[in-house]
Amino acid sequence: MKERTYPVLETDRLILREINTDDAKSVLTYLSDKEVMKYYGLEPFGSINDALDEISWYQSIFEKKTGIRWGITLKNHNEVIGSCGFLNRIPKHYRTEIGFELHKDYWGQSIASEALKAVCKYGFEKLNLQRIEALIEPPNLSSQRLVEKQGFIREGLLRNYEFTGGKFDDLYMYSLLRKDFGIIE
């Protein structure tokens, strides 16, 4: 049997770890919130099975090496309060997309910023990424501010880029390069 090691990331206040089926109730709590899901691209979750399906997707992208999604937990509390990670990874081109969400009780505390920074650092140092992309809907100002604080640059608008919730959504394309993060070859 192939050994599988899921990396654990630690920051001043956070432990970022694998999300497993034991976390389904916590995941359902924040992914069933309309405000959290407003720009997620899915309807708010309505059942524990929705959360289990999401966790199964996290596990599948890790197994296929197309992404990795960490559960965000506070150091003194093991409950998952959000997630942050990579999806649509293309190793051939040294790039990936990043996504994140956080339980609204923890908004405004720089938790998402701390998690995002740790995940980007892992991507550049351990996955040898050259480029990390963030696709953000124009009305999602808080996510735009979050990535801009981390050094992401808005490159342009992708018109009608996704079809979610019965409508086409425009998305801003942001990118962070190795050199922008301070890693010089």
mmCIF file of C-alpha atoms in Angstrom:
data_model
loop_
_atom_site.group_PDB
_atom_site.id
_atom_site.type_symbol
_atom_site.label_atom_id
_atom_site.label_comp_id
_atom_site.label_asym_id
_atom_site.label_seq_id
_atom_site.Cartn_x
_atom_site.Cartn_y
_atom_site.Cartn_z
ATOM 1 C CA MET A 1 0.000 0.000 0.000
ATOM 2 C CA LYS A 2 1.267 3.447 -0.943
ATOM 3 C CA GLU A 3 2.115 5.700 1.996
ATOM 4 C CA ARG A 4 0.265 9.005 2.007
ATOM 5 C CA THR A 5 1.477 11.904 4.110
ATOM 6 C CA TYR A 6 -0.662 14.991 4.363
ATOM 7 C CA PRO A 7 1.439 18.036 5.251
ATOM 8 C CA VAL A 8 0.526 19.968 8.390
ATOM 9 C CA LEU A 9 1.235 23.710 8.404
ATOM 10 C CA GLU A 10 1.652 25.726 11.584
ATOM 11 C CA THR A 11 1.504 29.506 12.056
ATOM 12 C CA ASP A 12 1.478 31.671 15.178
ATOM 13 C CA ARG A 13 -2.211 30.986 15.851
ATOM 14 C CA LEU A 14 -3.205 28.218 13.456
ATOM 15 C CA ILE A 15 -2.766 24.578 12.557
ATOM 16 C CA LEU A 16 -3.660 23.787 8.955
ATOM 17 C CA ARG A 17 -4.365 20.081 8.596
ATOM 18 C CA GLU A 18 -6.175 17.460 6.573
ATOM 19 C CA ILE A 19 -9.958 17.600 6.757
ATOM 20 C CA ASN A 20 -11.529 14.184 7.348
ATOM 21 C CA THR A 21 -15.029 12.786 7.787
ATOM 22 C CA ASP A 22 -14.916 13.509 11.537
ATOM 23 C CA ASP A 23 -14.938 17.208 10.562
ATOM 24 C CA ALA A 24 -18.165 16.978 8.529
ATOM 25 C CA LYS A 25 -20.328 18.690 11.155
ATOM 26 C CA SER A 26 -17.903 21.632 11.433
ATOM 27 C CA VAL A 27 -17.654 21.943 7.646
ATOM 28 C CA LEU A 28 -21.448 21.882 7.353
ATOM 29 C CA THR A 29 -21.729 24.654 9.965
ATOM 30 C CA TYR A 30 -19.860 27.243 7.911
ATOM 31 C CA LEU A 31 -20.662 25.976 4.396
ATOM 32 C CA SER A 32 -24.404 26.124 5.143
ATOM 33 C CA ASP A 33 -24.127 29.870 5.880
ATOM 34 C CA LYS A 34 -25.432 32.059 3.025
ATOM 35 C CA GLU A 35 -22.883 34.811 3.721
ATOM 36 C CA VAL A 36 -19.928 32.398 3.642
ATOM 37 C CA MET A 37 -21.227 30.776 0.454
ATOM 38 C CA LYS A 38 -22.118 34.016 -1.336
ATOM 39 C CA TYR A 39 -19.068 33.822 -3.636
ATOM 40 C CA TYR A 40 -18.231 30.126 -3.270
ATOM 41 C CA GLY A 41 -19.858 29.018 -6.516
ATOM 42 C CA LEU A 42 -22.199 26.555 -4.802
ATOM 43 C CA GLU A 43 -25.507 26.818 -2.984
ATOM 44 C CA PRO A 44 -25.288 26.760 0.831
ATOM 45 C CA PHE A 45 -25.001 23.179 2.035
ATOM 46 C CA GLY A 46 -28.186 21.624 3.337
ATOM 47 C CA SER A 47 -27.078 18.296 4.768
ATOM 48 C CA ILE A 48 -24.210 16.391 6.295
ATOM 49 C CA ASN A 49 -23.957 14.520 2.973
ATOM 50 C CA ASP A 50 -23.101 17.806 1.224
ATOM 51 C CA ALA A 51 -20.233 18.270 3.689
ATOM 52 C CA LEU A 52 -19.097 14.656 3.233
ATOM 53 C CA ASP A 53 -19.097 15.150 -0.556
ATOM 54 C CA GLU A 54 -16.928 18.271 -0.148
ATOM 55 C CA ILE A 55 -14.500 16.380 2.109
ATOM 56 C CA SER A 56 -14.401 13.552 -0.442
ATOM 57 C CA TRP A 57 -13.491 16.129 -3.126
ATOM 58 C CA TYR A 58 -10.672 17.469 -0.893
ATOM 59 C CA GLN A 59 -9.342 13.913 -0.568
ATOM 60 C CA SER A 60 -9.634 13.234 -4.309
ATOM 61 C CA ILE A 61 -7.682 16.320 -5.404
ATOM 62 C CA PHE A 62 -4.917 15.382 -2.953
ATOM 63 C CA GLU A 63 -4.801 11.793 -4.221
ATOM 64 C CA LYS A 64 -4.765 12.944 -7.864
ATOM 65 C CA LYS A 65 -2.144 15.621 -7.067
ATOM 66 C CA THR A 66 -4.338 18.305 -8.656
ATOM 67 C CA GLY A 67 -4.692 20.220 -5.403
ATOM 68 C CA ILE A 68 -4.599 20.199 -1.640
ATOM 69 C CA ARG A 69 -7.061 21.764 0.791
ATOM 70 C CA TRP A 70 -6.157 22.334 4.433
ATOM 71 C CA GLY A 71 -8.635 22.695 7.265
ATOM 72 C CA ILE A 72 -8.016 25.845 9.278
ATOM 73 C CA THR A 73 -8.009 25.252 13.033
ATOM 74 C CA LEU A 74 -6.997 27.421 15.960
ATOM 75 C CA LYS A 75 -4.031 26.007 17.900
ATOM 76 C CA ASN A 76 -6.031 25.674 21.098
ATOM 77 C CA HIS A 77 -9.097 24.177 19.372
ATOM 78 C CA ASN A 78 -9.155 21.307 16.840
ATOM 79 C CA GLU A 79 -12.473 22.307 15.204
ATOM 80 C CA VAL A 80 -12.217 23.198 11.510
ATOM 81 C CA ILE A 81 -13.339 26.820 11.021
ATOM 82 C CA GLY A 82 -12.541 27.140 7.322
ATOM 83 C CA SER A 83 -10.265 25.891 4.601
ATOM 84 C CA CYS A 84 -7.553 27.148 2.310
ATOM 85 C CA GLY A 85 -5.689 25.429 -0.446
ATOM 86 C CA PHE A 86 -4.865 24.765 -4.043
ATOM 87 C CA LEU A 87 -6.980 23.409 -6.889
ATOM 88 C CA ASN A 88 -6.491 22.946 -10.623
ATOM 89 C CA ARG A 89 -2.758 22.497 -10.148
ATOM 90 C CA ILE A 90 -0.793 22.168 -13.390
ATOM 91 C CA PRO A 91 2.730 20.981 -12.473
ATOM 92 C CA LYS A 92 3.893 21.218 -16.115
ATOM 93 C CA HIS A 93 3.374 24.979 -15.943
ATOM 94 C CA TYR A 94 4.295 25.380 -12.234
ATOM 95 C CA ARG A 95 0.958 27.012 -11.446
ATOM 96 C CA THR A 96 -2.206 26.498 -9.446
ATOM 97 C CA GLU A 97 -5.297 28.301 -8.210
ATOM 98 C CA ILE A 98 -5.912 29.108 -4.556
ATOM 99 C CA GLY A 99 -9.216 29.167 -2.730
ATOM 100 C CA PHE A 100 -10.316 29.866 0.822
ATOM 101 C CA GLU A 101 -13.320 30.375 3.058
ATOM 102 C CA LEU A 102 -13.796 30.997 6.758
ATOM 103 C CA HIS A 103 -16.620 30.684 9.292
ATOM 104 C CA LYS A 104 -18.052 34.203 9.614
ATOM 105 C CA ASP A 105 -17.554 34.220 13.405
ATOM 106 C CA TYR A 106 -13.820 34.494 12.623
ATOM 107 C CA TRP A 107 -13.971 37.213 9.954
ATOM 108 C CA GLY A 108 -11.944 40.359 10.610
ATOM 109 C CA GLN A 109 -9.330 38.632 12.802
ATOM 110 C CA SER A 110 -6.640 38.152 10.101
ATOM 111 C CA ILE A 111 -7.066 34.370 10.313
ATOM 112 C CA ALA A 112 -7.648 33.988 6.570
ATOM 113 C CA SER A 113 -4.605 36.176 5.895
ATOM 114 C CA GLU A 114 -2.422 34.052 8.170
ATOM 115 C CA ALA A 115 -3.648 30.830 6.531
ATOM 116 C CA LEU A 116 -3.252 32.224 3.003
ATOM 117 C CA LYS A 117 0.332 33.288 3.666
ATOM 118 C CA ALA A 118 1.253 29.837 5.037
ATOM 119 C CA VAL A 119 -0.353 28.050 2.081
ATOM 120 C CA CYS A 120 1.391 30.297 -0.471
ATOM 121 C CA LYS A 121 4.727 29.736 1.290
ATOM 122 C CA TYR A 122 4.173 25.962 1.098
ATOM 123 C CA GLY A 123 3.295 26.222 -2.585
ATOM 124 C CA PHE A 124 6.419 28.141 -3.518
ATOM 125 C CA GLU A 125 8.841 26.280 -1.248
ATOM 126 C CA LYS A 126 7.531 22.693 -1.339
ATOM 127 C CA LEU A 127 5.595 22.429 -4.608
ATOM 128 C CA ASN A 128 8.055 24.594 -6.544
ATOM 129 C CA LEU A 129 5.257 26.773 -7.903
ATOM 130 C CA GLN A 130 6.030 29.786 -10.054
ATOM 131 C CA ARG A 131 2.508 31.241 -10.066
ATOM 132 C CA ILE A 132 -0.520 31.108 -7.772
ATOM 133 C CA GLU A 133 -3.810 32.416 -9.165
ATOM 134 C CA ALA A 134 -6.903 33.650 -7.351
ATOM 135 C CA LEU A 135 -10.199 34.023 -9.229
ATOM 136 C CA ILE A 136 -12.516 36.421 -7.405
ATOM 137 C CA GLU A 137 -15.946 37.824 -8.258
ATOM 138 C CA PRO A 138 -15.896 41.639 -8.600
ATOM 139 C CA PRO A 139 -18.394 42.250 -5.739
ATOM 140 C CA ASN A 140 -16.255 40.168 -3.327
ATOM 141 C CA LEU A 141 -14.268 43.115 -2.009
ATOM 142 C CA SER A 142 -13.063 41.412 1.181
ATOM 143 C CA SER A 143 -11.362 38.597 -0.749
ATOM 144 C CA GLN A 144 -9.835 41.120 -3.131
ATOM 145 C CA ARG A 145 -8.379 43.064 -0.178
ATOM 146 C CA LEU A 146 -7.147 39.820 1.389
ATOM 147 C CA VAL A 147 -5.156 38.688 -1.652
ATOM 148 C CA GLU A 148 -3.897 42.195 -2.397
ATOM 149 C CA LYS A 149 -2.467 42.395 1.159
ATOM 150 C CA GLN A 150 -0.541 39.199 0.361
ATOM 151 C CA GLY A 151 0.961 40.766 -2.768
ATOM 152 C CA PHE A 152 -1.369 39.358 -5.438
ATOM 153 C CA ILE A 153 -1.716 41.562 -8.534
ATOM 154 C CA ARG A 154 -5.019 41.962 -10.374
ATOM 155 C CA GLU A 155 -4.324 41.089 -14.005
ATOM 156 C CA GLY A 156 -7.720 41.546 -15.549
ATOM 157 C CA LEU A 157 -11.364 40.574 -15.794
ATOM 158 C CA LEU A 158 -12.458 37.190 -17.129
ATOM 159 C CA ARG A 159 -15.917 37.904 -18.520
ATOM 160 C CA ASN A 160 -18.649 35.280 -18.003
ATOM 161 C CA TYR A 161 -15.937 32.891 -16.840
ATOM 162 C CA GLU A 162 -18.069 30.607 -14.654
ATOM 163 C CA PHE A 163 -21.672 29.452 -14.681
ATOM 164 C CA THR A 164 -22.789 29.129 -11.066
ATOM 165 C CA GLY A 165 -26.115 29.529 -9.330
ATOM 166 C CA GLY A 166 -27.930 29.711 -12.654
ATOM 167 C CA LYS A 167 -25.939 32.687 -13.947
ATOM 168 C CA PHE A 168 -22.663 33.575 -15.602
ATOM 169 C CA ASP A 169 -20.120 35.247 -13.321
ATOM 170 C CA ASP A 170 -17.259 37.545 -14.213
ATOM 171 C CA LEU A 171 -14.064 36.884 -12.257
ATOM 172 C CA TYR A 172 -11.011 38.986 -11.599
ATOM 173 C CA MET A 173 -7.775 37.120 -12.241
ATOM 174 C CA TYR A 174 -5.152 37.762 -9.566
ATOM 175 C CA SER A 175 -1.682 36.265 -9.489
ATOM 176 C CA LEU A 176 1.218 35.975 -7.099
ATOM 177 C CA LEU A 177 4.604 35.002 -8.529
ATOM 178 C CA ARG A 178 7.555 33.466 -6.675
ATOM 179 C CA LYS A 179 9.487 36.704 -6.981
ATOM 180 C CA ASP A 180 6.480 38.703 -5.666
ATOM 181 C CA PHE A 181 6.527 36.497 -2.569
ATOM 182 C CA GLY A 182 10.222 37.230 -2.060
ATOM 183 C CA ILE A 183 11.676 33.989 -3.391
ATOM 184 C CA ILE A 184 14.509 34.826 -5.775
ATOM 185 C CA GLU A 185 16.183 32.092 -7.796
#
